[in-house]
Amino acid sequence: MNPKRIVSIVSVGILVAATVFGVVVYTKAFTPNTKFNENEVFVYVPTNSTYEDVKKIMSPYVENMDKFAFVAEKRGYNANVNPGKFLLTKGMSSFSIVSSLRHNVPVKLAFNNQESLSKLVQRLSSQIEPDSLTLTKVFTDSVFMAENGFNKDNILAMFIPNTYEFYWNVSPTKVRDKLAKEYRRFWNEERQAKAKALNLTPVQVSTLAAIVHEETAKADERPRVAGVYLNRLKKEMPLQADPTVIYAIKEKSGNFDQVIKRVYFNDLKIGSPYNTYIHTGLPPGPIAMPDISAIDAVLNAEKHNYVYFCASVDRFGYHEFAETYEQHQVIAKKYAEWVAQQGYQR
């Protein structure tokens, strides 16, 4: 056979083989390889996961695992697994899937209005990898609390309700340290000066703000409510705040999930440092997580002579205020009659 013909045949064979190989590679790497119906889904790869773990995690979302494995191994992903939260979109190719598994998506960690540290860590652990027990441990570390001026009763004051950006697989210590840093940033010189003018520490402001927050959901009324409690503190009167009694009941029972719409006379006698009917001054710490508007309401409290207030039956959600006990009795009687008509139980 003519040598040139042999060369031509071999060349054609190589070209055909290369073409076939190229088609195979293209099919494995660049054609759609997902099997979920949503436009996008997130997958979570826990810390210390192996490549075999990842394949199990990906199996509900990938149509052909052999194609995925081919690309993952060719691109060295099998030897370099990354933990985190990853975005997959419908119709992704194996090449794009592997690329996505190398781009950890940040989590918008949000929380507010938590009644206790246990509820807070439950909320946090539902959004990031660290579990509630681990988070509780780092938040209540004795050295950390001492260095930052907190204790187990008032640590809730450290958490400023907001939205924070973390990676899903963030370490619990990094979460704690960032939230502590945000607390220090929030309590800038201006806010600290206002707290000092009230003869309160930042933690005490948050403790009072938690009561204000629980008393009224109306942000425009909070400065007036805060003014009432500040007047009572100055006069060394008991705060007599129903939300502190409700908190005391929940704390004593250990059940923070119960809903208490009505406080009875006997409840006011409950033995608890949080019961502001039998103890003067502020409770040991926040009875809930106050939002920023409640904190600023205390720092910018309305100046007036009111020392009493009661829920209004004419303006739902608001309160009626009084300077004397006699005035307050008239308002309170009207409210008690209205409550009786509603038939509220515990």
Tab-separated table of C-alpha atoms in Angstrom:
chain	number	residue	atom	x	y	z
A	1	MET	CA	0.000	0.000	0.000
A	2	ASN	CA	1.149	3.485	-0.824
A	3	PRO	CA	2.806	5.051	2.271
A	4	LYS	CA	0.914	8.285	1.661
A	5	ARG	CA	-2.358	6.354	1.652
A	6	ILE	CA	-1.410	4.702	4.926
A	7	VAL	CA	-0.662	8.105	6.471
A	8	SER	CA	-3.980	9.432	5.207
A	9	ILE	CA	-5.921	6.494	6.641
A	10	VAL	CA	-4.146	6.828	10.001
A	11	SER	CA	-4.794	10.563	10.047
A	12	VAL	CA	-8.446	10.057	9.318
A	13	GLY	CA	-8.597	7.416	12.040
A	14	ILE	CA	-6.988	9.771	14.557
A	15	LEU	CA	-9.359	12.550	13.545
A	16	VAL	CA	-12.378	10.275	13.887
A	17	ALA	CA	-11.150	9.027	17.268
A	18	ALA	CA	-10.514	12.568	18.416
A	19	THR	CA	-13.946	13.614	17.242
A	20	VAL	CA	-15.599	10.697	19.001
A	21	PHE	CA	-13.613	11.447	22.166
A	22	GLY	CA	-14.555	15.086	21.934
A	23	VAL	CA	-18.219	14.220	21.560
A	24	VAL	CA	-18.018	11.886	24.554
A	25	VAL	CA	-16.284	14.518	26.705
A	26	TYR	CA	-18.729	17.199	25.596
A	27	THR	CA	-21.690	14.960	26.358
A	28	LYS	CA	-20.368	14.118	29.813
A	29	ALA	CA	-19.226	17.604	30.742
A	30	PHE	CA	-21.385	20.177	28.979
A	31	THR	CA	-24.862	18.762	28.453
A	32	PRO	CA	-27.675	19.251	31.031
A	33	ASN	CA	-27.369	16.907	33.997
A	34	THR	CA	-29.945	17.880	36.614
A	35	LYS	CA	-33.206	16.190	37.618
A	36	PHE	CA	-35.021	18.696	39.825
A	37	ASN	CA	-37.993	20.746	38.639
A	38	GLU	CA	-37.285	23.953	40.563
A	39	ASN	CA	-35.406	26.743	38.833
A	40	GLU	CA	-32.767	26.583	41.531
A	41	VAL	CA	-31.942	24.576	44.646
A	42	PHE	CA	-29.316	24.853	47.356
A	43	VAL	CA	-27.242	21.927	48.524
A	44	TYR	CA	-25.319	21.792	51.783
A	45	VAL	CA	-21.982	20.024	52.174
A	46	PRO	CA	-21.102	19.593	55.880
A	47	THR	CA	-17.621	20.231	57.233
A	48	ASN	CA	-15.244	17.254	56.853
A	49	SER	CA	-17.349	15.686	54.087
A	50	THR	CA	-15.570	13.273	51.748
A	51	TYR	CA	-16.017	12.981	48.015
A	52	GLU	CA	-18.194	9.919	48.594
A	53	ASP	CA	-20.352	11.991	50.953
A	54	VAL	CA	-20.760	14.644	48.279
A	55	LYS	CA	-21.878	12.081	45.707
A	56	LYS	CA	-24.619	10.932	48.097
A	57	ILE	CA	-25.655	14.534	48.737
A	58	MET	CA	-25.780	15.262	45.014
A	59	SER	CA	-27.601	12.097	43.956
A	60	PRO	CA	-31.143	13.555	44.364
A	61	TYR	CA	-30.248	16.459	42.090
A	62	VAL	CA	-27.972	14.927	39.416
A	63	GLU	CA	-29.439	12.912	36.531
A	64	ASN	CA	-26.319	10.919	35.648
A	65	MET	CA	-23.824	10.447	38.465
A	66	ASP	CA	-21.241	8.882	36.143
A	67	LYS	CA	-21.089	12.108	34.138
A	68	PHE	CA	-20.750	14.132	37.336
A	69	ALA	CA	-18.011	11.831	38.663
A	70	PHE	CA	-16.132	11.989	35.356
A	71	VAL	CA	-15.930	15.790	35.480
A	72	ALA	CA	-15.308	15.961	39.249
A	73	GLU	CA	-12.354	13.608	38.980
A	74	LYS	CA	-10.935	15.211	35.848
A	75	ARG	CA	-11.065	18.636	37.535
A	76	GLY	CA	-9.588	17.366	40.810
A	77	TYR	CA	-12.679	18.075	42.866
A	78	ASN	CA	-12.623	14.558	44.324
A	79	ALA	CA	-9.379	15.446	46.114
A	80	ASN	CA	-10.485	18.923	47.205
A	81	VAL	CA	-14.019	18.907	48.612
A	82	ASN	CA	-15.298	22.246	49.933
A	83	PRO	CA	-17.925	22.462	52.691
A	84	GLY	CA	-20.662	25.063	52.477
A	85	LYS	CA	-23.894	26.106	50.800
A	86	PHE	CA	-23.988	25.822	47.021
A	87	LEU	CA	-26.430	26.902	44.328
A	88	LEU	CA	-27.603	24.599	41.549
A	89	THR	CA	-29.790	25.794	38.691
A	90	LYS	CA	-32.067	23.723	36.480
A	91	GLY	CA	-30.323	22.371	33.377
A	92	MET	CA	-26.783	22.797	34.695
A	93	SER	CA	-24.067	20.702	33.053
A	94	SER	CA	-21.684	18.553	35.076
A	95	PHE	CA	-18.941	21.095	34.427
A	96	SER	CA	-21.106	23.897	35.829
A	97	ILE	CA	-22.179	21.773	38.810
A	98	VAL	CA	-18.574	21.127	39.797
A	99	SER	CA	-17.777	24.816	39.324
A	100	SER	CA	-20.724	25.725	41.560
A	101	LEU	CA	-19.496	23.355	44.270
A	102	ARG	CA	-16.394	25.543	44.509
A	103	HIS	CA	-18.339	28.775	45.170
A	104	ASN	CA	-19.676	28.898	48.721
A	105	VAL	CA	-22.836	31.034	48.832
A	106	PRO	CA	-23.096	33.423	51.822
A	107	VAL	CA	-26.053	33.090	54.178
A	108	LYS	CA	-28.102	36.088	55.280
A	109	LEU	CA	-28.404	35.270	58.978
A	110	ALA	CA	-31.408	37.071	60.480
A	111	PHE	CA	-32.926	37.096	63.961
A	112	ASN	CA	-35.126	39.268	66.164
A	113	ASN	CA	-37.537	39.185	69.099
A	114	GLN	CA	-36.187	36.011	70.691
A	115	GLU	CA	-37.400	35.457	74.274
A	116	SER	CA	-34.364	33.546	75.489
A	117	LEU	CA	-30.885	32.454	74.534
A	118	SER	CA	-32.181	28.943	73.885
A	119	LYS	CA	-34.680	30.266	71.356
A	120	LEU	CA	-32.006	32.441	69.764
A	121	VAL	CA	-29.581	29.566	69.210
A	122	GLN	CA	-32.397	27.471	67.763
A	123	ARG	CA	-33.070	30.285	65.310
A	124	LEU	CA	-29.393	30.628	64.408
A	125	SER	CA	-28.738	26.901	64.036
A	126	SER	CA	-31.652	26.629	61.587
A	127	GLN	CA	-29.729	28.929	59.232
A	128	ILE	CA	-26.081	27.871	59.647
A	129	GLU	CA	-24.161	24.639	60.250
A	130	PRO	CA	-23.205	24.985	63.968
A	131	ASP	CA	-25.810	23.370	66.215
A	132	SER	CA	-27.611	25.049	69.111
A	133	LEU	CA	-25.590	23.288	71.822
A	134	THR	CA	-22.280	24.407	70.332
A	135	LEU	CA	-23.523	27.964	69.904
A	136	THR	CA	-24.793	28.056	73.483
A	137	LYS	CA	-21.418	26.844	74.717
A	138	VAL	CA	-19.421	29.576	72.964
A	139	PHE	CA	-21.912	32.338	73.789
A	140	THR	CA	-21.857	31.462	77.489
A	141	ASP	CA	-18.134	30.805	77.768
A	142	SER	CA	-17.191	32.296	81.145
A	143	VAL	CA	-14.004	33.938	79.894
A	144	PHE	CA	-15.757	35.505	76.905
A	145	MET	CA	-18.627	36.823	79.034
A	146	ALA	CA	-16.295	38.256	81.678
A	147	GLU	CA	-14.146	39.989	79.069
A	148	ASN	CA	-17.208	41.572	77.471
A	149	GLY	CA	-19.164	42.506	80.598
A	150	PHE	CA	-21.920	39.909	80.416
A	151	ASN	CA	-23.219	37.021	82.485
A	152	LYS	CA	-25.715	34.205	81.848
A	153	ASP	CA	-28.616	36.407	82.935
A	154	ASN	CA	-27.901	39.295	80.568
A	155	ILE	CA	-26.002	37.753	77.617
A	156	LEU	CA	-29.115	38.226	75.450
A	157	ALA	CA	-28.356	41.961	75.523
A	158	MET	CA	-25.334	41.336	73.294
A	159	PHE	CA	-27.401	40.378	70.267
A	160	ILE	CA	-28.526	43.305	68.137
A	161	PRO	CA	-31.427	42.193	65.887
A	162	ASN	CA	-30.366	42.562	62.284
A	163	THR	CA	-29.317	40.594	59.215
A	164	TYR	CA	-25.718	39.402	59.119
A	165	GLU	CA	-23.730	37.708	56.367
A	166	PHE	CA	-21.897	34.475	57.129
A	167	TYR	CA	-20.915	31.366	55.246
A	168	TRP	CA	-23.170	28.434	56.168
A	169	ASN	CA	-20.210	26.427	57.485
A	170	VAL	CA	-18.902	29.287	59.638
A	171	SER	CA	-17.354	28.328	62.976
A	172	PRO	CA	-19.425	29.110	66.092
A	173	THR	CA	-16.588	31.229	67.483
A	174	LYS	CA	-16.613	33.440	64.383
A	175	VAL	CA	-20.368	33.910	64.743
A	176	ARG	CA	-19.968	34.924	68.381
A	177	ASP	CA	-17.065	37.275	67.733
A	178	LYS	CA	-18.780	39.012	64.830
A	179	LEU	CA	-21.976	39.533	66.833
A	180	ALA	CA	-19.932	40.870	69.756
A	181	LYS	CA	-18.172	43.246	67.355
A	182	GLU	CA	-21.553	44.420	66.054
A	183	TYR	CA	-22.673	45.039	69.657
A	184	ARG	CA	-19.635	47.255	70.249
A	185	ARG	CA	-20.212	49.072	66.965
A	186	PHE	CA	-23.878	49.636	67.834
A	187	TRP	CA	-23.007	51.086	71.217
A	188	ASN	CA	-21.104	54.014	69.764
A	189	GLU	CA	-20.080	57.097	71.721
A	190	GLU	CA	-23.408	58.834	71.126
A	191	ARG	CA	-25.511	55.949	72.454
A	192	GLN	CA	-23.155	55.386	75.379
A	193	ALA	CA	-23.383	59.083	76.308
A	194	LYS	CA	-27.195	58.933	76.261
A	195	ALA	CA	-27.145	55.822	78.465
A	196	LYS	CA	-24.795	57.518	80.914
A	197	ALA	CA	-27.116	60.540	81.067
A	198	LEU	CA	-29.878	58.173	82.196
A	199	ASN	CA	-27.507	56.656	84.776
A	200	LEU	CA	-27.791	53.306	82.990
A	201	THR	CA	-25.269	50.947	81.408
A	202	PRO	CA	-25.843	49.661	77.856
A	203	VAL	CA	-26.950	46.298	79.304
A	204	GLN	CA	-29.412	48.048	81.610
A	205	VAL	CA	-30.762	50.051	78.677
A	206	SER	CA	-31.348	46.812	76.775
A	207	THR	CA	-32.986	45.272	79.845
A	208	LEU	CA	-35.434	48.173	80.079
A	209	ALA	CA	-35.872	48.260	76.294
A	210	ALA	CA	-36.949	44.600	76.365
A	211	ILE	CA	-39.794	45.534	78.730
A	212	VAL	CA	-40.759	48.492	76.538
A	213	HIS	CA	-40.664	46.258	73.473
A	214	GLU	CA	-42.960	43.711	75.101
A	215	GLU	CA	-45.352	46.373	76.391
A	216	THR	CA	-46.075	47.941	73.019
A	217	ALA	CA	-45.581	46.985	69.402
A	218	LYS	CA	-46.214	50.602	68.400
A	219	ALA	CA	-42.808	52.139	67.719
A	220	ASP	CA	-44.200	55.676	67.957
A	221	GLU	CA	-45.444	54.980	71.503
A	222	ARG	CA	-42.288	53.383	72.840
A	223	PRO	CA	-40.524	56.649	73.870
A	224	ARG	CA	-43.543	57.536	76.037
A	225	VAL	CA	-43.691	54.077	77.632
A	226	ALA	CA	-39.933	54.261	78.243
A	227	GLY	CA	-40.472	57.616	79.939
A	228	VAL	CA	-42.956	56.046	82.360
A	229	TYR	CA	-40.482	53.403	83.449
A	230	LEU	CA	-37.644	55.889	83.775
A	231	ASN	CA	-39.877	58.052	85.979
A	232	ARG	CA	-40.606	55.007	88.140
A	233	LEU	CA	-36.904	54.186	88.444
A	234	LYS	CA	-36.147	57.752	89.530
A	235	LYS	CA	-38.912	57.601	92.153
A	236	GLU	CA	-37.705	54.137	93.249
A	237	MET	CA	-41.155	52.750	92.482
A	238	PRO	CA	-41.546	49.137	91.347
A	239	LEU	CA	-41.763	48.947	87.570
A	240	GLN	CA	-44.830	46.685	87.883
A	241	ALA	CA	-44.463	45.508	84.296
A	242	ASP	CA	-46.762	42.630	83.332
A	243	PRO	CA	-44.292	41.305	80.713
A	244	THR	CA	-41.783	40.615	83.495
A	245	VAL	CA	-44.394	38.526	85.314
A	246	ILE	CA	-45.158	36.614	82.121
A	247	TYR	CA	-41.436	35.980	81.673
A	248	ALA	CA	-41.166	34.811	85.297
A	249	ILE	CA	-43.995	32.330	84.754
A	250	LYS	CA	-42.363	30.960	81.608
A	251	GLU	CA	-38.913	30.772	83.176
A	252	LYS	CA	-40.210	28.979	86.254
A	253	SER	CA	-42.103	26.433	84.131
A	254	GLY	CA	-39.299	26.145	81.578
A	255	ASN	CA	-41.884	26.508	78.821
A	256	PHE	CA	-41.230	29.580	76.691
A	257	ASP	CA	-43.653	28.381	74.022
A	258	GLN	CA	-46.785	28.986	76.066
A	259	VAL	CA	-48.945	31.968	75.141
A	260	ILE	CA	-50.068	34.092	78.098
A	261	LYS	CA	-52.574	36.800	77.218
A	262	ARG	CA	-53.729	37.613	80.725
A	263	VAL	CA	-51.954	38.139	84.045
A	264	TYR	CA	-53.974	37.279	87.162
A	265	PHE	CA	-53.615	38.803	90.630
A	266	ASN	CA	-51.977	35.677	92.048
A	267	ASP	CA	-49.399	35.783	89.232
A	268	LEU	CA	-48.113	39.064	90.636
A	269	LYS	CA	-46.853	37.186	93.704
A	270	ILE	CA	-44.642	34.719	91.826
A	271	GLY	CA	-41.249	34.415	93.453
A	272	SER	CA	-38.758	35.444	90.802
A	273	PRO	CA	-36.078	38.127	90.456
A	274	TYR	CA	-37.817	38.990	87.180
A	275	ASN	CA	-41.104	39.869	88.906
A	276	THR	CA	-41.050	43.683	88.999
A	277	TYR	CA	-44.171	43.756	91.166
A	278	ILE	CA	-42.230	42.439	94.167
A	279	HIS	CA	-38.739	43.694	93.279
A	280	THR	CA	-37.782	47.307	92.630
A	281	GLY	CA	-35.331	48.272	89.941
A	282	LEU	CA	-34.552	46.380	86.768
A	283	PRO	CA	-34.687	42.582	86.401
A	284	PRO	CA	-31.367	40.654	86.131
A	285	GLY	CA	-31.371	40.851	82.339
A	286	PRO	CA	-33.546	41.259	79.250
A	287	ILE	CA	-36.834	39.345	79.273
A	288	ALA	CA	-36.641	39.271	75.478
A	289	MET	CA	-34.495	40.584	72.669
A	290	PRO	CA	-35.421	44.252	72.155
A	291	ASP	CA	-35.231	45.592	68.645
A	292	ILE	CA	-33.276	48.726	67.808
A	293	SER	CA	-36.342	50.981	67.943
A	294	ALA	CA	-36.992	49.901	71.542
A	295	ILE	CA	-33.383	50.526	72.577
A	296	ASP	CA	-33.403	53.961	70.963
A	297	ALA	CA	-36.802	54.654	72.553
A	298	VAL	CA	-35.187	54.304	75.979
A	299	LEU	CA	-32.196	56.405	74.979
A	300	ASN	CA	-34.519	59.081	73.589
A	301	ALA	CA	-37.375	58.654	76.052
A	302	GLU	CA	-40.158	61.208	76.157
A	303	LYS	CA	-39.924	63.566	79.140
A	304	HIS	CA	-43.257	63.766	80.980
A	305	ASN	CA	-44.820	63.209	84.400
A	306	TYR	CA	-46.656	59.961	83.667
A	307	VAL	CA	-46.044	57.076	86.066
A	308	TYR	CA	-48.977	54.857	85.068
A	309	PHE	CA	-50.340	53.456	81.831
A	310	CYS	CA	-52.884	50.863	80.778
A	311	ALA	CA	-53.934	49.318	77.488
A	312	SER	CA	-56.462	51.448	75.640
A	313	VAL	CA	-59.845	50.020	74.681
A	314	ASP	CA	-60.441	52.851	72.220
A	315	ARG	CA	-57.130	52.753	70.334
A	316	PHE	CA	-56.241	49.109	69.918
A	317	GLY	CA	-52.531	48.471	70.426
A	318	TYR	CA	-51.958	51.782	72.207
A	319	HIS	CA	-52.134	52.823	75.873
A	320	GLU	CA	-53.687	55.482	78.065
A	321	PHE	CA	-51.329	57.311	80.426
A	322	ALA	CA	-51.860	58.860	83.839
A	323	GLU	CA	-49.927	61.004	86.303
A	324	THR	CA	-51.867	59.946	89.406
A	325	TYR	CA	-53.075	56.646	90.778
A	326	GLU	CA	-56.638	57.951	90.842
A	327	GLN	CA	-56.544	58.719	87.132
A	328	HIS	CA	-55.012	55.313	86.486
A	329	GLN	CA	-57.749	53.494	88.428
A	330	VAL	CA	-60.436	54.940	86.168
A	331	ILE	CA	-58.553	53.802	83.037
A	332	ALA	CA	-57.696	50.393	84.488
A	333	LYS	CA	-61.314	49.726	85.483
A	334	LYS	CA	-62.466	50.450	81.950
A	335	TYR	CA	-59.848	48.049	80.541
A	336	ALA	CA	-60.678	45.298	83.087
A	337	GLU	CA	-64.337	45.440	82.111
A	338	TRP	CA	-63.424	45.179	78.439
A	339	VAL	CA	-61.133	42.176	79.060
A	340	ALA	CA	-63.871	40.415	81.025
A	341	GLN	CA	-66.190	40.812	78.045
A	342	GLN	CA	-63.638	39.178	75.740
A	343	GLY	CA	-63.534	36.041	77.906
A	344	TYR	CA	-59.733	35.764	77.788
A	345	GLN	CA	-58.283	32.848	79.760
A	346	ARG	CA	-54.635	32.137	80.389
